[in-house]
Amino acid sequence: MPDVRGAPIVNQRVRLDGKFFRAGTERFVVRGVTYGSFGPNQAGEPFPEPEQAGRDFDLMVTLGANTVRVYDIPPRWLIDAAALRGLRLLVSIPWRSESCFLDTRNSRREARTAVTSAVQALDHQPAILAVALANEIPPDILRWSGAHRVGAFLDELVVAVHDVDPDCLCTYSNYPPTEFLQPRELDFITFNVFLHTRHALLNYLNHLQILADGKPLLLGECGIDSRREGLARQAEILSWTLEATVTAGLAGAIVFSFTDDWVRGGVRVEDWAMGLTTIERERRPAFTSVQSRFLAPPPRPARSPRVSVVVAAYNAAATLPECLDALLQLNHPDYEIIVIDDGSIDDTPRITAKYSTVRTLRLKVNEGLSRARNLGIRAATGEIIAFTDADCRVDPDWLRFLVSGLLDSPIAGIGGPNFLPPEDPPLAAVVMTAPGGPVQVLLDDRFAEHIPGCNMAFWKWALEAVGGFDPVFRTAGDDVDLCWRLQRRGWKLGFTGAGFVWHHRRSSIRAYLTQQAGYGEAEALLLTKHPANFNALGSARWQGRIGGSDTVWPWRQPSIFRGIFATGMFQTLYTPASEGLTAIVASLEYHIVVVLPLALLALSMPGLWSATLIALLLPMALAGVAGYSTPLARGARGRWWARPVLSFLFYLQPLVRGAARHRARLSQPMGSTEPSTNLEAESEAYEAASTGAAERAYWSATARQRRDWVERILAALEDQSWPCRADQGWSDFDLEIYGSQWNRLALVTVAETTRDGAQVLRCRLRPRWTLPARMIFWGTLAAQLGLIGLFQVNWRGWWIPIVTLAALGFFYRLQARRMQARIGVLLDAVARGWGLTLIQPKGPDTAEPESAHPESDTTRPAHASDGKPWMPSESDTGTSVAKETEGPAEGSGKGIS
């Protein structure tokens, strides 16, 4: 019997733990080697003789390995020998996966039989880490059979395995040429990757982490041929490969291979030397290199900056103990926990009093999420400030990945994913899959446009530079606003797939819809501050890809880059980023602008009822397609009601969120979205005169750059907190200015050269109705037409809609003139600050001819003052950096590109 003293006997099965594995109470990080395939032993088994296998396992224990990957079904003696030494087996089930196995019913049956028979033979042994259903199905097979069909068949195999052994973990060993094959039911993701460039490997592992989403990612094979690359190179590459797997937050790695003694197709492989040992089991330098990585603790950064973890809590007694208990178990040497009790009236104060190592600051009344977090920022003593919510449970390595990401990249902040706790009820799992949840928006595999507030960390200097969170956001939207303001400064946000938290979702439909209404109200506030980040419907317009958006519409199938003749080494799946017409049809605006007018008109024209019914059923049908094509979270699978409820939520969510958004926008007092100005008297004088509101013209003795002129206007608008957006190359305006619920102004500029070599800079302020204004106008028209038809009003009654719409249009026009006048005052001030002279208009919307001269009396501005002219604070530089203090009310211009 080999000496295995000190090796823990395997008696517990490995289970999933978010992005990692767990055995009992300990995290299980896979440190493995491949073993085989071998020629038959004396018993005809495709493994070495038991004595040799025992010696090999002892050497693996010396290596520091805890996992052995085999490519045949192990006999019971091999399983017992591994368990006795504390080793676990990842079993790749052999069947003809390299054939066109979907072509015939018999081949599919043979595959199912091979898989289920293998799982039965493994007999629920705790030493079995998992089974791999197949290994590296060739890309031409996938193209022949169809990747979707193959993925669905692998999902069927997972179900078949769980029918035999519900606790058996299942995976599929994928590789870069078939990256697009993404079965949904796998317990964890496995990729075989052989890359010999450190930077390329780390980037690709980060990419695979995004693909893996909420599942553990295992590097199933990694290695290098010492015969071609040399022994030293083999040792070096394996060392930094294993380091990269830890840095990228993988669940482990398996080195290919333990020994050069392996066969393929019944023939010994002799032209490759990828083993850590020779055929005679002599150790190579790579053995020592891998051993040092396997036995070493997780690498720590060169320094460990102090971190302040801020938790804002309001009536959080139900989940706060779980949150604090998890925070106290973090693997970081220097951190503090700060709880901001935002005026709770439940048992939250009593709970926080039990945690002596937790700093608690209490607000007398509920002041909102942003003010609570800002109080935490002021109280923090760390270089880094991390945020999570009171209904979250952080992973023990949460800070390790967030901090290392901040230290390794030039970013101001970083975030990670949030997953549904496995103990949450099934309805919460349905809500997890429903649209509109707190998810990240990724620009690529490493950088984000938005990171959710329940899992984010920032350098303290970055938070102080932008004034922290804006207090106007009381319950939601604060994280979105902060992310956009940081990026407007030119700073980047990072993302790590391994730094995750468990986040309890709403466990009832009412709570979910209430949450979505709150998000809609927050969007109304965000629209006022960041209009450039919203589309015409008032929904956020993201540049990146929204995390968790796995709905695959039949008319938006992803495309695959296969390479010529399906021979590409990295065959990637590309999914269209925009839903386009689908999102429009699902929106509240569609129901108001299309469905409601059709219904009203159908009252007087019955022939329109069929069109009305089709228009109404269309968004319902889309919701049904979404509900039945979106993958369900694990806790909701097998529930007959899950997909109908999910379809119901897909239908209601945009309606509830849109209604709350428009209600919040319309509930603002008239003019509340317009910034105050100390030039109100001049504005009123211009408005009363009703001259020169739509167009302005300014004279300059020397030529000026029109771009500089526009940038100065943009800086002035931002300095006075006018929401605006700049042309990015596709618009028919230079700037679009937002200032009321009813109108926005499109600013167009032009530079003219006069006959005497001077220059005239002209500005036109073209009013445009906002979406709420258009909806009210056309909705009023449709409603009145419907009522006229319903009550059979004669032709004399048509004056009612005509007068009503005329009055409404006149009201919009008055509001537009008011806004034009105020912006005109600002333009005049910017012009004076730049040495330009206003050309006196002759009449409404008409300016002096281009020959006007500044020395004549007629060219003096009507509002000229002998005092010092007002000048924007940043107009000397022409920059568009807004002043940002706590709770800034800033615009959204991004400069001129």
Short mmCIF file of N, CA and C in Angstrom, two decimals, residues 635 686 696 749 891:
data_model
loop_
_atom_site.label_atom_id
_atom_site.label_comp_id
_atom_site.label_asym_id
_atom_site.label_seq_id
_atom_site.Cartn_x
_atom_site.Cartn_y
_atom_site.Cartn_z
N GLY A 635 -33.26 28.35 -10.34
CA GLY A 635 -34.32 28.13 -9.36
C GLY A 635 -35.71 28.09 -9.94
N TYR A 686 -35.99 90.71 -23.47
CA TYR A 686 -35.97 90.14 -24.83
C TYR A 686 -37.30 89.48 -25.16
N ARG A 696 -29.48 84.76 -33.95
CA ARG A 696 -28.56 85.78 -33.45
C ARG A 696 -27.40 85.86 -34.43
N THR A 749 -25.04 76.69 -36.11
CA THR A 749 -24.18 77.85 -36.31
C THR A 749 -23.60 77.84 -37.72
N GLY A 891 -25.07 69.35 -17.42
CA GLY A 891 -25.55 68.94 -18.72
C GLY A 891 -24.90 67.69 -19.17
#
